[in-house]
PDB file of C-alpha atoms and ligand atoms in Angstrom:
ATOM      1  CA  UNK A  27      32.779 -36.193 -37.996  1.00  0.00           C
ATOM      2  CA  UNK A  28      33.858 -39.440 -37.357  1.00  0.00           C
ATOM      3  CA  UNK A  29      31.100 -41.670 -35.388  1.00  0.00           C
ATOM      4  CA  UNK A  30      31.996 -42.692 -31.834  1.00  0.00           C
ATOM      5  CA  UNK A  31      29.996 -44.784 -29.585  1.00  0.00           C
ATOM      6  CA  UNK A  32      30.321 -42.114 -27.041  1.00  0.00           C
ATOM      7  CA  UNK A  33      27.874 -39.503 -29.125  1.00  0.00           C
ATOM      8  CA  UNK A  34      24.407 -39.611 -28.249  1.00  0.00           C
ATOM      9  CA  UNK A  35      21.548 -40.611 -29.893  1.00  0.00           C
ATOM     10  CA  UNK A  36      19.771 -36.685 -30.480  1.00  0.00           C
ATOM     11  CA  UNK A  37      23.081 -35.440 -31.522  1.00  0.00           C
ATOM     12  CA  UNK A  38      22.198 -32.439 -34.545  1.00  0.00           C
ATOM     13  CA  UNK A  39      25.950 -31.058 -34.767  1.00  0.00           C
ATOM     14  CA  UNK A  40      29.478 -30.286 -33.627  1.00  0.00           C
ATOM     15  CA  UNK A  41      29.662 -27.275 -32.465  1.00  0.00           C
ATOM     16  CA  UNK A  42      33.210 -27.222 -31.309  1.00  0.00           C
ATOM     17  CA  UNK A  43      35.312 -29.795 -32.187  1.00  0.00           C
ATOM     18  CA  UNK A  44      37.996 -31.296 -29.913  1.00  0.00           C
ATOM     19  CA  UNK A  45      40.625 -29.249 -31.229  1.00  0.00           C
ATOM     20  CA  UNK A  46      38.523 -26.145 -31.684  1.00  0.00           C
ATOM     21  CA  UNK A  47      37.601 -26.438 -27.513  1.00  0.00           C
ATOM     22  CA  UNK A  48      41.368 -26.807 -26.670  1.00  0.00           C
ATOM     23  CA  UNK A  49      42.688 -24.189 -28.868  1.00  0.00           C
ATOM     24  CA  UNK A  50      40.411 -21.530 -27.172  1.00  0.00           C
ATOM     25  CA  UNK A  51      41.343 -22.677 -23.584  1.00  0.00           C
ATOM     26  CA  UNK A  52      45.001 -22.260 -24.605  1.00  0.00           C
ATOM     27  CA  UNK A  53      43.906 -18.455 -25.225  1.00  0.00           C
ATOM     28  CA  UNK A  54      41.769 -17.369 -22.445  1.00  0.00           C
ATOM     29  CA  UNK A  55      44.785 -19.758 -20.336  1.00  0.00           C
ATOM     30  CA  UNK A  56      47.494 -17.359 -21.711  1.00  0.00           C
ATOM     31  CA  UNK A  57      45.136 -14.183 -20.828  1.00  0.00           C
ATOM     32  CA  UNK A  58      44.950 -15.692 -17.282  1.00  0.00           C
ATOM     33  CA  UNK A  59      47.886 -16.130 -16.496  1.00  0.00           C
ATOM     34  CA  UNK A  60      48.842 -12.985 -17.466  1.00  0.00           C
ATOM     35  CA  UNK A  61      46.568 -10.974 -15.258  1.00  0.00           C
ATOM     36  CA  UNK A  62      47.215 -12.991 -11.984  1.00  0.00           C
ATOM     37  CA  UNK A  63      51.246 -13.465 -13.139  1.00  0.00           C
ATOM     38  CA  UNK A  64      53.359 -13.459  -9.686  1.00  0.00           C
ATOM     39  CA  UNK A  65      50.317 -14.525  -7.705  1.00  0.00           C
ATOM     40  CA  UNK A  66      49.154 -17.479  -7.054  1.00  0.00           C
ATOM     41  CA  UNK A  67      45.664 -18.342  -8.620  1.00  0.00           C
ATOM     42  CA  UNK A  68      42.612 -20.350  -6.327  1.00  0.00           C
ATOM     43  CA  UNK A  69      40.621 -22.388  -9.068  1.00  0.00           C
ATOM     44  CA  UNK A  70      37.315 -22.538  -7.725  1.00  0.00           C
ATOM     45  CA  UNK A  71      35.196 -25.431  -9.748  1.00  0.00           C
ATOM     46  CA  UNK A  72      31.406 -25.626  -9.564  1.00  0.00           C
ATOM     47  CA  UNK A  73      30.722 -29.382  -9.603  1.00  0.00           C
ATOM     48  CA  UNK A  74      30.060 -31.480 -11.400  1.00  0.00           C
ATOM     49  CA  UNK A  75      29.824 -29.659 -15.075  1.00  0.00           C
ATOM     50  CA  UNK A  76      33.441 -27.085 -14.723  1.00  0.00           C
ATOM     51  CA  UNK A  77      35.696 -30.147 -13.653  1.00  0.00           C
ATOM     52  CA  UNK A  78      36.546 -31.067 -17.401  1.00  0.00           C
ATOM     53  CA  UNK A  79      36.927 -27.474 -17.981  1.00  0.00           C
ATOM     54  CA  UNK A  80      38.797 -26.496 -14.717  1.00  0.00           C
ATOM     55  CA  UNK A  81      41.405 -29.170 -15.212  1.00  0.00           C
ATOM     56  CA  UNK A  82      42.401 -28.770 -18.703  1.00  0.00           C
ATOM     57  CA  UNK A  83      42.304 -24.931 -17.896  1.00  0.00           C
ATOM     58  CA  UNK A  84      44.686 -26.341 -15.186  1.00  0.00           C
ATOM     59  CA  UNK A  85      47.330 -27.274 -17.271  1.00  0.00           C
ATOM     60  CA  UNK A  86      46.987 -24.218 -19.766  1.00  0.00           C
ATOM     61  CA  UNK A  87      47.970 -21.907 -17.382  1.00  0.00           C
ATOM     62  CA  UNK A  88      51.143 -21.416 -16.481  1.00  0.00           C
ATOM     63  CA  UNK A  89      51.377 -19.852 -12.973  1.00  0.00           C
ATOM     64  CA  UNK A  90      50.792 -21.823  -9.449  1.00  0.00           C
ATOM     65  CA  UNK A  91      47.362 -22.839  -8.751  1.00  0.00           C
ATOM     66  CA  UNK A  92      45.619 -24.367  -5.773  1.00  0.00           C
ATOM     67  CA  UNK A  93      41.936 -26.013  -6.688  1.00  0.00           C
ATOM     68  CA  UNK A  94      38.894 -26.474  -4.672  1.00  0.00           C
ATOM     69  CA  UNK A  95      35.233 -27.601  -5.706  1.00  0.00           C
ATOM     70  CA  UNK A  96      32.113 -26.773  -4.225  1.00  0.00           C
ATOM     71  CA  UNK A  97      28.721 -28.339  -5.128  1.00  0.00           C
ATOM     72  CA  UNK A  98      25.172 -26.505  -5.777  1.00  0.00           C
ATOM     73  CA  UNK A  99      21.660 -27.442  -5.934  1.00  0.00           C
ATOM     74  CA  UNK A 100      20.221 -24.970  -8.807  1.00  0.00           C
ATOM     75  CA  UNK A 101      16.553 -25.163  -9.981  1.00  0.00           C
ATOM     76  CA  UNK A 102      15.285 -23.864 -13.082  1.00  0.00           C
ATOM     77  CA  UNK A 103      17.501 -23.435 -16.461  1.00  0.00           C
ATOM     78  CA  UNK A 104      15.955 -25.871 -18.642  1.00  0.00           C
ATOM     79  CA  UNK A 105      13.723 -27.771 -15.801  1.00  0.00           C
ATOM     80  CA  UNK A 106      10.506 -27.032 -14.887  1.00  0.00           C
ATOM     81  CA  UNK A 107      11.240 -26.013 -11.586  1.00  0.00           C
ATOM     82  CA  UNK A 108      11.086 -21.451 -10.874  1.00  0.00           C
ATOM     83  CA  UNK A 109      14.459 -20.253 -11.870  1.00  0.00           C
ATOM     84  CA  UNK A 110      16.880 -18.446  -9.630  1.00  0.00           C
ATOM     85  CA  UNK A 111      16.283 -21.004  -6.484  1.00  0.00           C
ATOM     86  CA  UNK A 112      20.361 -22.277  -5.925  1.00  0.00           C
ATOM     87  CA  UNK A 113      21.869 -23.303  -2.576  1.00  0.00           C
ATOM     88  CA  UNK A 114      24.936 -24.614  -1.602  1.00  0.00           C
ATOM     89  CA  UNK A 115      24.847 -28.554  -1.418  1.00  0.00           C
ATOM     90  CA  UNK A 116      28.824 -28.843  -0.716  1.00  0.00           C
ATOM     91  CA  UNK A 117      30.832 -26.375   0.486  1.00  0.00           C
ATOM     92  CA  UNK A 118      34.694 -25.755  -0.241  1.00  0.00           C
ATOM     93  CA  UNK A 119      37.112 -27.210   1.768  1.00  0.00           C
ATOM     94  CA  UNK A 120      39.031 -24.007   2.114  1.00  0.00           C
ATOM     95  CA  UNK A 121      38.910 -20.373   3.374  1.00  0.00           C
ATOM     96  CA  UNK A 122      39.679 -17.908   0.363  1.00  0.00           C
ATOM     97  CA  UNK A 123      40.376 -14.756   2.393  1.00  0.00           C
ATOM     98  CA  UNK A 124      42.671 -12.918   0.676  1.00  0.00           C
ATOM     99  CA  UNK A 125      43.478 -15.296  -2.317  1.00  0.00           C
ATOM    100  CA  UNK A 126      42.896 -14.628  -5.672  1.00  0.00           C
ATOM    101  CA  UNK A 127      40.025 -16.683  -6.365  1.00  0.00           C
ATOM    102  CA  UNK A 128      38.764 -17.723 -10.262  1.00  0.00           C
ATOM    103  CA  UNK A 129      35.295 -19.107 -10.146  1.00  0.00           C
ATOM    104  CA  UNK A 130      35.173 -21.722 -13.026  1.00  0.00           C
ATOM    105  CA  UNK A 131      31.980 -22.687 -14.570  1.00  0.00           C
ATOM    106  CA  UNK A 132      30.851 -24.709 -17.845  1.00  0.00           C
ATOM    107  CA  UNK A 133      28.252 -22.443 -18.273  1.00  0.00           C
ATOM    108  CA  UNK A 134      26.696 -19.282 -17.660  1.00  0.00           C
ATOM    109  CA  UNK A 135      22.863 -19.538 -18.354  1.00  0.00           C
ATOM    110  CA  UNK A 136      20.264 -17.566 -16.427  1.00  0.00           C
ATOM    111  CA  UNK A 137      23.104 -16.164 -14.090  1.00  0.00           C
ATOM    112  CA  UNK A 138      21.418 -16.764 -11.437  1.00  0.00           C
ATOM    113  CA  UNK A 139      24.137 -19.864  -9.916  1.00  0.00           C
ATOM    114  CA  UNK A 140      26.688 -17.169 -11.009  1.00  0.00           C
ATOM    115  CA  UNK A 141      25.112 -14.119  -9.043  1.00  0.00           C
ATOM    116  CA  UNK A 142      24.493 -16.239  -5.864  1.00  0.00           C
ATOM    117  CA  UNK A 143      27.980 -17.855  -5.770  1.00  0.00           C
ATOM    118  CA  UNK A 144      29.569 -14.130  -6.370  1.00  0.00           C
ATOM    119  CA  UNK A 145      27.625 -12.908  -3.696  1.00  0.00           C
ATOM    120  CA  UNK A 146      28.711 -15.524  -1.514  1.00  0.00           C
ATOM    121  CA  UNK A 147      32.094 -16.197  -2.062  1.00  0.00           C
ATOM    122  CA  UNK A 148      32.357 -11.750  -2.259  1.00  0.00           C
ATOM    123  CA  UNK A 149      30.877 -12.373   1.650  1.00  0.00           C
ATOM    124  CA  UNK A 150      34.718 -14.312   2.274  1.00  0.00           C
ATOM    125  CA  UNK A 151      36.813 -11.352   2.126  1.00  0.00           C
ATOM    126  CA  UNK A 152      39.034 -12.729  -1.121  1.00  0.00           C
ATOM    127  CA  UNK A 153      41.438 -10.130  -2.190  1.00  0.00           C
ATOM    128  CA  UNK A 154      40.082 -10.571  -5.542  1.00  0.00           C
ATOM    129  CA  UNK A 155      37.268 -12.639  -7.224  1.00  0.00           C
ATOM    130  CA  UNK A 156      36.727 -12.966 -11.014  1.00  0.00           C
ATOM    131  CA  UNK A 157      34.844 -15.687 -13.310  1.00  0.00           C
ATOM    132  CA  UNK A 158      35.776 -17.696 -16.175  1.00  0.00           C
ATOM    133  CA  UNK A 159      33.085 -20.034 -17.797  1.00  0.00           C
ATOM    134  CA  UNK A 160      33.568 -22.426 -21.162  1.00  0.00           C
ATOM    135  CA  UNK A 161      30.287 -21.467 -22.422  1.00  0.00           C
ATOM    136  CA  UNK A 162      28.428 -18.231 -22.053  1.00  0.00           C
ATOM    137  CA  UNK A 163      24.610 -18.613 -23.173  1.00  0.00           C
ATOM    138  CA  UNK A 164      23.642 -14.622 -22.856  1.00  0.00           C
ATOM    139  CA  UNK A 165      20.478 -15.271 -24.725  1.00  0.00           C
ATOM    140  CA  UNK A 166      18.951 -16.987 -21.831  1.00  0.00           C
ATOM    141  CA  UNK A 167      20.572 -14.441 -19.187  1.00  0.00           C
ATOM    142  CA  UNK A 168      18.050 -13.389 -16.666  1.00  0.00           C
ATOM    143  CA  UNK A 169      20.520 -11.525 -14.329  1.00  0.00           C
ATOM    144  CA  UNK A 170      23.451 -10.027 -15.200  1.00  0.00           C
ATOM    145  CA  UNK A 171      26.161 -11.046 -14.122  1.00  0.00           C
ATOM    146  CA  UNK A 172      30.181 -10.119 -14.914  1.00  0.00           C
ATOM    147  CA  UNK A 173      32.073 -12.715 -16.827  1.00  0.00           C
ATOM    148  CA  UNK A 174      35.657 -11.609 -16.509  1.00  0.00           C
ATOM    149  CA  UNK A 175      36.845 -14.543 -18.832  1.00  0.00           C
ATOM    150  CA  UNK A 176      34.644 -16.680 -21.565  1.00  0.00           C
ATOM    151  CA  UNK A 177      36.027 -19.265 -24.155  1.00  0.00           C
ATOM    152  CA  UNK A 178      32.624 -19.571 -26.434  1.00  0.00           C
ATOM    153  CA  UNK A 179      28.914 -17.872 -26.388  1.00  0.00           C
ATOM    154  CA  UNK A 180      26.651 -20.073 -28.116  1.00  0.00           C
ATOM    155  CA  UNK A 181      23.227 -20.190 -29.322  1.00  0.00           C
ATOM    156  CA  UNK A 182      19.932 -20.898 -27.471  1.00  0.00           C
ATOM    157  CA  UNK A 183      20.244 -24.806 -28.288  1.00  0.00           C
ATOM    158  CA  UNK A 184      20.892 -28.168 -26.088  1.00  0.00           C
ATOM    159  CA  UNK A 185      24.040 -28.231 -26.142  1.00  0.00           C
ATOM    160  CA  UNK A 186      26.281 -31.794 -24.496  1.00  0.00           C
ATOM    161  CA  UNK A 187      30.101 -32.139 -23.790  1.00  0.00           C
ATOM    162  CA  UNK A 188      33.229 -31.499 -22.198  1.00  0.00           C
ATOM    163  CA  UNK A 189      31.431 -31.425 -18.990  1.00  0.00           C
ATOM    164  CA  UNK A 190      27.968 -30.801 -19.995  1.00  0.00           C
ATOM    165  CA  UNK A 191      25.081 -33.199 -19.511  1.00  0.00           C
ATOM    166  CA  UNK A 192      21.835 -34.825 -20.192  1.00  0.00           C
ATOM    167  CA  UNK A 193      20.823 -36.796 -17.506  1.00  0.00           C
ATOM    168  CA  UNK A 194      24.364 -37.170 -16.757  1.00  0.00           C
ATOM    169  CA  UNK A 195      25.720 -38.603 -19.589  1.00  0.00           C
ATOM    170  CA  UNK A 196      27.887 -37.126 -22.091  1.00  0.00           C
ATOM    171  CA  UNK A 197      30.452 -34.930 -20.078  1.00  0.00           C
ATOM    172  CA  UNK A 198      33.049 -37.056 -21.038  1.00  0.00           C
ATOM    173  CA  UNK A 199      32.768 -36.339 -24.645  1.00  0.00           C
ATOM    174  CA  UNK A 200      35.639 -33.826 -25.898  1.00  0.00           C
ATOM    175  CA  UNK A 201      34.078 -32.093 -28.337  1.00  0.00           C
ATOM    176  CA  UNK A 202      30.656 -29.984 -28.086  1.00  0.00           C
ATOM    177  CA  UNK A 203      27.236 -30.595 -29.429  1.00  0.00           C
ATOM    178  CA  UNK A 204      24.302 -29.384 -30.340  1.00  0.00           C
ATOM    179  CA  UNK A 205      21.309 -32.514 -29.698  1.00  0.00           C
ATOM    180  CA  UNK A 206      17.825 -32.732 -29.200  1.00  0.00           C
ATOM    181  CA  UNK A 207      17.018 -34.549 -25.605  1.00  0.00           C
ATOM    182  CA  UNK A 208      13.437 -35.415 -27.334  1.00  0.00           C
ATOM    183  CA  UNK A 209      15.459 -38.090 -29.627  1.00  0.00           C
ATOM    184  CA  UNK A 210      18.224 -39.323 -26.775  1.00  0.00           C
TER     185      UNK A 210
HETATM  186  C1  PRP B  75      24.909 -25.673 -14.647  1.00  0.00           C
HETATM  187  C2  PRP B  75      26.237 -24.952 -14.701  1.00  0.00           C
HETATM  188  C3  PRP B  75      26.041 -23.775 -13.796  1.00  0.00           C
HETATM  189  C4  PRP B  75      24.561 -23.499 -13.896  1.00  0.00           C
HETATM  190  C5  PRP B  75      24.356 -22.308 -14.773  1.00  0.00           C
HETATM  191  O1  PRP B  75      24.925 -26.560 -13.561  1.00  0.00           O
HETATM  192  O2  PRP B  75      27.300 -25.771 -14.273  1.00  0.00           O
HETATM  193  O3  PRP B  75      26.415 -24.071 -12.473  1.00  0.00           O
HETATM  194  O4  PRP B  75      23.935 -24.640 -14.463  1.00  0.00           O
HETATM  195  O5  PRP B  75      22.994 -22.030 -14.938  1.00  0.00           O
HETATM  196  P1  PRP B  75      22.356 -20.618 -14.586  1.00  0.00           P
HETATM  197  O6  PRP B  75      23.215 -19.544 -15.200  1.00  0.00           O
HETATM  198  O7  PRP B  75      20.998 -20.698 -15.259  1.00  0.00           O
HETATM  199  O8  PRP B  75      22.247 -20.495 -13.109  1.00  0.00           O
HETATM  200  P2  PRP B  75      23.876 -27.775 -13.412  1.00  0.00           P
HETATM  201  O9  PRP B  75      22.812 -27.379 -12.458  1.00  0.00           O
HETATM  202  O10 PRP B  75      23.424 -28.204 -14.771  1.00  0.00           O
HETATM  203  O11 PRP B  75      24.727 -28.897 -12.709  1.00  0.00           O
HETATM  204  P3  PRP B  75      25.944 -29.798 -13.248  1.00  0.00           P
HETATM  205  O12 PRP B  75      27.134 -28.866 -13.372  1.00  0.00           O
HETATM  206  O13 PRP B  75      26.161 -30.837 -12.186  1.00  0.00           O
HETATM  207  O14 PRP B  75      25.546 -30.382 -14.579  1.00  0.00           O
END
């Protein structure tokens, strides 16, 4: 891998590259599109980790989309705090009765953020509702929790990247790593 300014300090490995991340959204894009093909598709983003995902699933997909993001507060996952605490900090702008609605997500963890915004968003009479998330860690899964649509799982690790974070830094990077937040 070629150095870059951008990777952080703990980073232990690649473990997607650039071209490996965009070549799988290109699939689960073409599977998309083909399920919801003649309808038009509500992108729902969970902010701030999906929007790298959400967009370049965007512009995989070829069938009309409308967006809109919506904001939680989640506690737990690799914090200290109990797990399964999540609220709503920033609702969407939209209704989504009887749209097709995609939930996007970077990652499904605990499922707990996944199970509450579900339930939720089930509670707003969509005509259909469905998830797609880059990364799918089932090993830490504490509810379970449907994932209609998945581009990697990956191992119980820390992982950084294309919309991932530690303390808010490294989302922008466009492949995916594996680091250790002791050594950042
Ligand atoms: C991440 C991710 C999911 C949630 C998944 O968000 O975007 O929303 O955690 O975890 P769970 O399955 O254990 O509930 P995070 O709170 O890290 O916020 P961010 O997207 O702003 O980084």
């Amino acid at each position: 891998m070629t150095p870059s300014p951008l990777s952080p300090p703990g980073l232990e490995r690649v473990l997607f590259t650039e071209e490996q991340v965009a070549a799988r959204i290109r699939e689960v894009a073409a599977a998309i599109s083909e399920k919801y093909r003649g309808r038009d598709l509500k992108l729902i983003g969970v902010l701030k980790g999906s929007v790298f995902f959400l967009t370049a699933l965007a512009r995989a997909l070829d069938i009309p989309v409308k967006i809109d993001f919506l904001a939680i507060s989640s506690f737990g996952g690799y914090s200290a705090s109990p797990p399964g605490m999540v609220r709503i900090a920033k609702d969407l702008d939209e209704p989504i009765q009887d749209e097709d609605v995609l939930l996007v997500e970077d990652i499904v963890d605990t499922g707990f953020t996944t199970r509450y915004l579900l339930q939720t968003l089930a509670g707003r009479s969509p005509r259909s509702l469905a998830i797609c998330t880059l990364l799918d860690r089932t090993s830490r899964r504490i509810v379970q929790v449907p994932v209609d649509f998945r581009c990697f799982e990956i191992p119980d690790r820390f992982v950084v990247g294309f919309g991932l974070d530690h303390k808010q830094l490294y989302r922008n990077l466009g492949y995916i790593g594996v680091m250790n937040p002791d050594k950042s």
